[in-house]
Amino acid sequence: MKLSAPRAIAFLAALLVFTGLSLARPDSGYHLLNTYKFDAAPGSATEYFDYITVDSAARRVYLSRGTAVQVMNADTGALIGYIPGFKRQHGVALAPELNRGFISDGTLAQVTIFDLKTLKVLGTAKAEPDTDCVVYDPATKRVFTMNGDSHSSTVIDAKSGDVIQTIDLVGSPEFAVADGQGMVYANLANKNQVAAIDAKTLEVKAKWPTAPSGGSTALAIDREHRRLFSAGRNPQMLVVMDADSGKIIQSFPITATTDAAAYDPESKMIFVSTREGNIHIFHEDSPDHYSVVDTVKSQVGAKTMGLDVKTHNLYLDTSDFGAPPAPTAERPRPQPQAVLGTFRVLVYGR
């Protein structure tokens, strides 16, 4: 059918509008759903919080509070209980098939093993100073700690609780992830690298630069498509990396002091939280192409984050902050101090 000039113009305009609507990506829809406030953790003289671990199947959220691990109901925000007795507790790793959890303590340089159902402590394993991130690899049934100042990873048999080996990483590890197939990846913050660790042989197979990102901290993984999402603080960038070759596929600017990243395999969203009070949200359009979706304003200090893959909700935590302490040689630019007893959990969803 031959169209007249006016009809052709109208048809093309309609086509462009339809195409634009079909290709346009709306904002994420993420907004604050709930705020849960909690008292100071048992034994706390100062307010402290670190990693957030979500057990989507058991509907529990594990909150690192420094002197204790706080366990919260994922749906109601109710306090389930505490696992106390730590000096500077950082992270929690879960091995559901073994009914065991693993808690890192950087000051005590050890990992505490506990029962997932009862929250009772089963034992401890010796690690290295500044034991920080802890991750469980289901393929080998091994637990890997990331010992920042010690530049190492302690490997623990998840069944027996015995230390198998300490791996020299020749760099300061931060976040780590397991691919479920026998590889563990760790950001090396002071080297601007990702270390690829064979969880079976305990060898470092490769170290890949994260440029244009630097000061690599937060790390997440798309296990299906073999993609790593490494976020750094200097320069402040998120990079998408091939988990087999280390090739940088794409990069995006983010705001200051990132400390957590997460990937949702169902929505294909990537989330990066920063201390500045932002949640950066990206979308995996394909394994080789990513796009910016949204930047959701959270609250200052909410730099750590956990993802519930069942509800797609995000859990962040923060507190009120007072004046920073006086500068020292070790800490020339100290951060504002968290106010004891003002800790809260922020839940974001759609």
Tab-separated table of C-alpha atoms in Angstrom:
chain	number	residue	atom	x	y	z
A	1	MET	CA	0.000	0.000	0.000
A	2	LYS	CA	1.375	3.362	-0.991
A	3	LEU	CA	1.150	6.049	1.704
A	4	SER	CA	0.742	9.759	1.071
A	5	ALA	CA	3.417	12.036	2.490
A	6	PRO	CA	1.349	13.149	5.525
A	7	ARG	CA	0.333	9.556	6.274
A	8	ALA	CA	3.916	8.364	5.920
A	9	ILE	CA	5.126	11.010	8.355
A	10	ALA	CA	2.391	10.123	10.851
A	11	PHE	CA	3.186	6.410	10.505
A	12	LEU	CA	6.901	6.999	11.098
A	13	ALA	CA	6.174	9.214	14.094
A	14	ALA	CA	3.948	6.554	15.624
A	15	LEU	CA	6.578	3.914	14.945
A	16	LEU	CA	9.257	5.995	16.642
A	17	VAL	CA	7.030	6.587	19.673
A	18	PHE	CA	6.253	2.852	19.921
A	19	THR	CA	9.911	1.916	19.497
A	20	GLY	CA	10.986	4.478	22.049
A	21	LEU	CA	8.466	3.201	24.552
A	22	SER	CA	9.490	-0.390	23.996
A	23	LEU	CA	13.200	0.351	24.363
A	24	ALA	CA	13.018	2.898	27.154
A	25	ARG	CA	13.927	1.519	30.557
A	26	PRO	CA	11.853	2.948	33.417
A	27	ASP	CA	13.464	3.698	36.748
A	28	SER	CA	13.965	0.726	39.025
A	29	GLY	CA	10.955	1.344	41.221
A	30	TYR	CA	13.089	0.670	44.290
A	31	HIS	CA	12.120	2.762	47.309
A	32	LEU	CA	12.225	2.559	51.100
A	33	LEU	CA	9.765	-0.063	52.353
A	34	ASN	CA	10.666	-0.379	56.034
A	35	THR	CA	13.038	0.879	58.694
A	36	TYR	CA	13.849	-1.380	61.647
A	37	LYS	CA	15.589	0.172	64.663
A	38	PHE	CA	17.674	-1.827	67.141
A	39	ASP	CA	19.503	-1.209	70.387
A	40	ALA	CA	23.258	-1.478	70.728
A	41	ALA	CA	24.645	-4.981	70.276
A	42	PRO	CA	25.553	-6.915	73.432
A	43	GLY	CA	28.951	-5.838	74.774
A	44	SER	CA	29.200	-2.779	72.516
A	45	ALA	CA	30.887	0.401	73.726
A	46	THR	CA	30.751	1.894	70.229
A	47	GLU	CA	28.393	1.439	67.295
A	48	TYR	CA	29.783	-0.735	64.508
A	49	PHE	CA	28.289	-2.587	61.545
A	50	ASP	CA	29.683	-4.411	58.532
A	51	TYR	CA	28.567	-7.193	56.142
A	52	ILE	CA	24.916	-8.169	55.690
A	53	THR	CA	24.148	-11.785	54.758
A	54	VAL	CA	20.643	-12.802	53.655
A	55	ASP	CA	19.438	-16.403	53.910
A	56	SER	CA	16.507	-16.171	51.490
A	57	ALA	CA	15.386	-19.766	52.023
A	58	ALA	CA	15.378	-19.604	55.831
A	59	ARG	CA	14.071	-15.986	55.835
A	60	ARG	CA	16.871	-14.699	58.008
A	61	VAL	CA	19.175	-11.703	57.759
A	62	TYR	CA	22.556	-11.833	59.504
A	63	LEU	CA	23.812	-8.406	60.560
A	64	SER	CA	27.428	-7.886	61.578
A	65	ARG	CA	27.464	-5.668	64.688
A	66	GLY	CA	31.103	-5.857	65.793
A	67	THR	CA	30.672	-7.561	69.167
A	68	ALA	CA	27.844	-9.829	67.984
A	69	VAL	CA	25.993	-11.171	64.981
A	70	GLN	CA	22.386	-10.014	65.044
A	71	VAL	CA	19.846	-12.308	63.378
A	72	MET	CA	16.696	-10.661	62.031
A	73	ASN	CA	13.511	-12.046	60.484
A	74	ALA	CA	13.679	-11.085	56.801
A	75	ASP	CA	9.924	-10.515	56.504
A	76	THR	CA	8.987	-8.797	59.760
A	77	GLY	CA	12.216	-7.233	60.977
A	78	ALA	CA	11.789	-9.001	64.310
A	79	LEU	CA	14.926	-9.808	66.277
A	80	ILE	CA	15.488	-13.576	66.292
A	81	GLY	CA	18.616	-13.524	68.411
A	82	TYR	CA	22.285	-12.650	68.793
A	83	ILE	CA	25.483	-14.650	68.543
A	84	PRO	CA	27.727	-12.684	70.941
A	85	GLY	CA	31.323	-12.810	72.134
A	86	PHE	CA	33.336	-11.079	69.403
A	87	LYS	CA	35.921	-8.302	69.401
A	88	ARG	CA	35.479	-6.980	65.847
A	89	GLN	CA	33.195	-9.249	63.886
A	90	HIS	CA	32.972	-8.672	60.146
A	91	GLY	CA	31.164	-11.244	58.004
A	92	VAL	CA	29.015	-14.379	57.943
A	93	ALA	CA	29.109	-17.268	55.452
A	94	LEU	CA	26.417	-19.934	55.279
A	95	ALA	CA	26.605	-23.634	54.387
A	96	PRO	CA	22.912	-24.677	54.501
A	97	GLU	CA	23.534	-28.274	53.400
A	98	LEU	CA	25.820	-28.688	56.426
A	99	ASN	CA	23.588	-26.650	58.777
A	100	ARG	CA	26.611	-24.517	59.603
A	101	GLY	CA	27.499	-20.857	59.569
A	102	PHE	CA	30.918	-19.201	59.803
A	103	ILE	CA	31.668	-15.833	61.420
A	104	SER	CA	34.903	-13.889	60.946
A	105	ASP	CA	36.531	-11.801	63.676
A	106	GLY	CA	39.413	-9.586	62.585
A	107	THR	CA	40.723	-8.730	66.032
A	108	LEU	CA	40.579	-12.289	67.382
A	109	ALA	CA	41.909	-13.575	64.026
A	110	GLN	CA	39.521	-16.497	64.057
A	111	VAL	CA	36.347	-17.966	62.568
A	112	THR	CA	33.463	-19.023	64.800
A	113	ILE	CA	31.366	-21.970	63.599
A	114	PHE	CA	27.675	-22.066	64.594
A	115	ASP	CA	24.511	-24.125	64.101
A	116	LEU	CA	22.140	-22.440	61.630
A	117	LYS	CA	18.991	-23.698	63.350
A	118	THR	CA	19.842	-23.029	66.986
A	119	LEU	CA	22.496	-20.287	66.534
A	120	LYS	CA	24.642	-22.149	69.084
A	121	VAL	CA	28.424	-21.939	68.728
A	122	LEU	CA	30.011	-25.250	67.673
A	123	GLY	CA	33.672	-24.287	67.684
A	124	THR	CA	36.339	-21.980	66.302
A	125	ALA	CA	39.103	-22.108	63.701
A	126	LYS	CA	42.269	-20.015	63.789
A	127	ALA	CA	42.716	-17.554	60.929
A	128	GLU	CA	45.021	-14.532	60.479
A	129	PRO	CA	44.908	-10.922	61.744
A	130	ASP	CA	42.283	-8.724	60.063
A	131	THR	CA	40.077	-11.671	59.082
A	132	ASP	CA	37.347	-9.795	57.225
A	133	CYS	CA	35.208	-11.203	54.411
A	134	VAL	CA	34.321	-14.901	54.633
A	135	VAL	CA	32.831	-16.985	51.800
A	136	TYR	CA	31.673	-20.594	51.455
A	137	ASP	CA	32.420	-22.620	48.319
A	138	PRO	CA	29.792	-25.385	47.923
A	139	ALA	CA	31.784	-27.212	45.236
A	140	THR	CA	34.627	-28.066	47.629
A	141	LYS	CA	32.810	-27.644	50.981
A	142	ARG	CA	35.486	-25.166	51.994
A	143	VAL	CA	35.381	-21.787	53.690
A	144	PHE	CA	37.715	-18.988	52.605
A	145	THR	CA	38.505	-15.990	54.794
A	146	MET	CA	39.941	-12.804	53.352
A	147	ASN	CA	42.597	-11.509	55.762
A	148	GLY	CA	43.151	-7.904	54.712
A	149	ASP	CA	46.239	-6.751	56.619
A	150	SER	CA	47.726	-10.249	56.494
A	151	HIS	CA	47.442	-10.322	52.676
A	152	SER	CA	46.172	-13.887	52.807
A	153	SER	CA	43.219	-16.270	52.707
A	154	THR	CA	42.664	-18.950	55.338
A	155	VAL	CA	41.006	-22.105	53.995
A	156	ILE	CA	38.837	-24.149	56.377
A	157	ASP	CA	37.173	-27.530	55.893
A	158	ALA	CA	33.503	-26.703	56.457
A	159	LYS	CA	32.668	-30.200	57.706
A	160	SER	CA	35.459	-30.684	60.233
A	161	GLY	CA	36.294	-27.069	61.018
A	162	ASP	CA	39.986	-27.769	60.464
A	163	VAL	CA	42.290	-25.245	58.816
A	164	ILE	CA	43.575	-26.704	55.549
A	165	GLN	CA	45.968	-24.013	54.354
A	166	THR	CA	46.738	-20.306	54.282
A	167	ILE	CA	47.107	-18.845	50.789
A	168	ASP	CA	49.498	-15.929	50.301
A	169	LEU	CA	47.635	-13.445	48.080
A	170	VAL	CA	50.430	-10.836	47.972
A	171	GLY	CA	47.735	-8.194	48.278
A	172	SER	CA	45.015	-7.005	50.655
A	173	PRO	CA	41.772	-8.915	49.971
A	174	GLU	CA	38.351	-7.353	50.447
A	175	PHE	CA	35.101	-8.888	49.146
A	176	ALA	CA	35.159	-12.391	47.680
A	177	VAL	CA	32.649	-14.569	45.798
A	178	ALA	CA	32.477	-18.257	44.856
A	179	ASP	CA	31.229	-19.349	41.431
A	180	GLY	CA	29.850	-22.684	42.714
A	181	GLN	CA	32.131	-24.600	40.349
A	182	GLY	CA	35.339	-24.522	42.345
A	183	MET	CA	36.651	-20.989	41.801
A	184	VAL	CA	36.801	-18.174	44.332
A	185	TYR	CA	37.404	-14.568	43.279
A	186	ALA	CA	38.683	-11.823	45.575
A	187	ASN	CA	39.207	-8.107	45.164
A	188	LEU	CA	42.743	-7.041	46.128
A	189	ALA	CA	42.170	-3.451	47.211
A	190	ASN	CA	45.778	-2.267	47.396
A	191	LYS	CA	46.721	-3.859	44.068
A	192	ASN	CA	43.657	-2.830	42.024
A	193	GLN	CA	43.239	-6.454	41.031
A	194	VAL	CA	40.910	-9.439	41.167
A	195	ALA	CA	42.564	-12.690	42.251
A	196	ALA	CA	41.186	-15.930	40.776
A	197	ILE	CA	41.702	-18.790	43.267
A	198	ASP	CA	41.261	-22.473	42.445
A	199	ALA	CA	39.280	-23.739	45.444
A	200	LYS	CA	40.433	-27.340	44.842
A	201	THR	CA	44.178	-26.890	44.378
A	202	LEU	CA	44.323	-23.665	46.451
A	203	GLU	CA	46.437	-21.992	43.799
A	204	VAL	CA	46.052	-18.415	42.617
A	205	LYS	CA	45.421	-19.026	38.926
A	206	ALA	CA	45.430	-15.388	37.809
A	207	LYS	CA	45.385	-11.767	38.887
A	208	TRP	CA	43.530	-9.327	36.676
A	209	PRO	CA	43.653	-5.514	36.771
A	210	THR	CA	40.378	-3.741	37.572
A	211	ALA	CA	41.253	-0.472	35.775
A	212	PRO	CA	39.554	1.934	35.270
A	213	SER	CA	38.319	1.076	38.780
A	214	GLY	CA	40.746	1.217	41.708
A	215	GLY	CA	40.818	0.476	45.424
A	216	SER	CA	38.721	-2.592	44.631
A	217	THR	CA	36.302	-3.455	47.442
A	218	ALA	CA	32.764	-4.647	46.620
A	219	LEU	CA	32.332	-7.754	44.447
A	220	ALA	CA	29.361	-9.689	43.030
A	221	ILE	CA	28.976	-12.438	40.423
A	222	ASP	CA	26.609	-13.606	37.698
A	223	ARG	CA	27.351	-17.322	37.923
A	224	GLU	CA	25.359	-18.293	34.832
A	225	HIS	CA	27.102	-15.908	32.445
A	226	ARG	CA	30.499	-15.870	34.199
A	227	ARG	CA	30.558	-12.155	34.940
A	228	LEU	CA	32.156	-10.368	37.901
A	229	PHE	CA	31.041	-6.951	39.123
A	230	SER	CA	33.908	-5.233	40.928
A	231	ALA	CA	33.368	-1.805	42.506
A	232	GLY	CA	36.207	0.400	43.693
A	233	ARG	CA	36.771	3.573	45.673
A	234	ASN	CA	39.630	5.251	43.813
A	235	PRO	CA	38.751	5.746	41.032
A	236	GLN	CA	35.071	5.364	41.971
A	237	MET	CA	33.960	2.913	39.307
A	238	LEU	CA	32.059	-0.320	38.769
A	239	VAL	CA	33.633	-2.656	36.236
A	240	VAL	CA	32.108	-5.707	34.577
A	241	MET	CA	34.716	-8.441	34.128
A	242	ASP	CA	34.791	-11.802	32.346
A	243	ALA	CA	35.329	-14.400	35.097
A	244	ASP	CA	37.377	-16.661	32.816
A	245	SER	CA	39.673	-14.197	31.065
A	246	GLY	CA	39.643	-11.103	33.278
A	247	LYS	CA	38.634	-8.945	30.315
A	248	ILE	CA	36.896	-5.696	31.275
A	249	ILE	CA	33.610	-5.566	29.381
A	250	GLN	CA	32.140	-2.276	30.587
A	251	SER	CA	32.549	0.314	33.352
A	252	PHE	CA	30.406	2.919	35.113
A	253	PRO	CA	31.069	5.773	37.572
A	254	ILE	CA	29.654	5.460	41.098
A	255	THR	CA	29.659	7.647	44.205
A	256	ALA	CA	32.072	7.657	47.141
A	257	THR	CA	33.043	4.763	49.419
A	258	THR	CA	31.339	1.706	48.019
A	259	ASP	CA	31.260	-1.326	50.310
A	260	ALA	CA	28.813	-3.814	48.794
A	261	ALA	CA	27.569	-5.137	45.458
A	262	ALA	CA	24.909	-7.698	44.569
A	263	TYR	CA	23.534	-9.369	41.453
A	264	ASP	CA	19.928	-10.566	41.124
A	265	PRO	CA	19.826	-13.490	38.652
A	266	GLU	CA	16.073	-13.180	38.068
A	267	SER	CA	15.790	-9.442	37.391
A	268	LYS	CA	19.367	-9.247	36.045
A	269	MET	CA	19.904	-6.117	38.128
A	270	ILE	CA	23.279	-5.188	39.620
A	271	PHE	CA	23.245	-3.137	42.839
A	272	VAL	CA	26.123	-1.128	44.324
A	273	SER	CA	25.764	0.701	47.659
A	274	THR	CA	27.964	3.576	48.839
A	275	ARG	CA	28.604	5.365	52.123
A	276	GLU	CA	27.530	8.603	50.478
A	277	GLY	CA	23.974	7.255	50.659
A	278	ASN	CA	23.283	5.920	47.171
A	279	ILE	CA	22.197	2.615	45.651
A	280	HIS	CA	23.416	2.469	42.055
A	281	ILE	CA	21.351	0.112	39.916
A	282	PHE	CA	22.404	-1.325	36.559
A	283	HIS	CA	20.857	-3.899	34.216
A	284	GLU	CA	22.422	-6.791	32.353
A	285	ASP	CA	20.883	-6.326	28.901
A	286	SER	CA	23.098	-9.152	27.669
A	287	PRO	CA	26.289	-10.710	29.063
A	288	ASP	CA	28.259	-8.203	26.986
A	289	HIS	CA	26.132	-5.098	27.435
A	290	TYR	CA	24.950	-3.283	30.561
A	291	SER	CA	22.962	-0.115	31.150
A	292	VAL	CA	22.345	2.384	33.921
A	293	VAL	CA	18.865	2.026	35.416
A	294	ASP	CA	18.665	4.207	38.492
A	295	THR	CA	20.383	5.811	41.473
A	296	VAL	CA	18.219	5.456	44.569
A	297	LYS	CA	18.888	7.765	47.494
A	298	SER	CA	19.304	5.842	50.736
A	299	GLN	CA	20.932	7.316	53.876
A	300	VAL	CA	24.458	8.450	54.671
A	301	GLY	CA	26.517	5.575	56.018
A	302	ALA	CA	24.443	2.847	54.352
A	303	LYS	CA	27.370	1.346	52.480
A	304	THR	CA	26.826	-2.331	53.281
A	305	MET	CA	24.006	-4.312	51.687
A	306	GLY	CA	22.429	-7.725	51.301
A	307	LEU	CA	20.045	-8.992	48.602
A	308	ASP	CA	17.048	-11.254	49.184
A	309	VAL	CA	16.796	-13.229	45.933
A	310	LYS	CA	13.256	-14.391	46.835
A	311	THR	CA	11.609	-10.989	47.278
A	312	HIS	CA	14.306	-8.963	45.443
A	313	ASN	CA	14.455	-6.638	48.449
A	314	LEU	CA	17.676	-4.969	49.545
A	315	TYR	CA	18.782	-4.679	53.170
A	316	LEU	CA	21.125	-1.845	54.149
A	317	ASP	CA	22.140	-0.580	57.576
A	318	THR	CA	23.334	2.686	59.040
A	319	SER	CA	23.112	4.877	62.153
A	320	ASP	CA	23.271	8.481	63.232
A	321	PHE	CA	26.746	10.021	63.108
A	322	GLY	CA	28.560	12.503	65.318
A	323	ALA	CA	31.710	14.517	64.770
A	324	PRO	CA	34.829	12.681	63.523
A	325	PRO	CA	37.651	12.056	66.023
A	326	ALA	CA	40.860	14.058	65.895
A	327	PRO	CA	43.201	13.105	63.022
A	328	THR	CA	46.157	10.849	63.772
A	329	ALA	CA	49.172	9.699	61.767
A	330	GLU	CA	47.441	6.377	61.145
A	331	ARG	CA	44.076	8.004	60.341
A	332	PRO	CA	44.705	11.472	58.891
A	333	ARG	CA	41.095	11.768	57.609
A	334	PRO	CA	38.872	9.999	60.157
A	335	GLN	CA	35.215	9.382	59.390
A	336	PRO	CA	32.361	10.706	61.567
A	337	GLN	CA	31.646	8.405	64.498
A	338	ALA	CA	28.492	6.268	64.574
A	339	VAL	CA	26.293	7.122	67.568
A	340	LEU	CA	25.776	4.168	69.904
A	341	GLY	CA	22.199	2.874	70.005
A	342	THR	CA	21.033	4.499	66.744
A	343	PHE	CA	21.567	1.448	64.494
A	344	ARG	CA	18.839	0.754	61.943
A	345	VAL	CA	18.137	-1.534	58.989
A	346	LEU	CA	16.687	-0.048	55.806
A	347	VAL	CA	14.667	-2.269	53.458
A	348	TYR	CA	14.322	-1.206	49.829
A	349	GLY	CA	12.089	-2.902	47.289
A	350	ARG	CA	9.528	-2.385	44.566
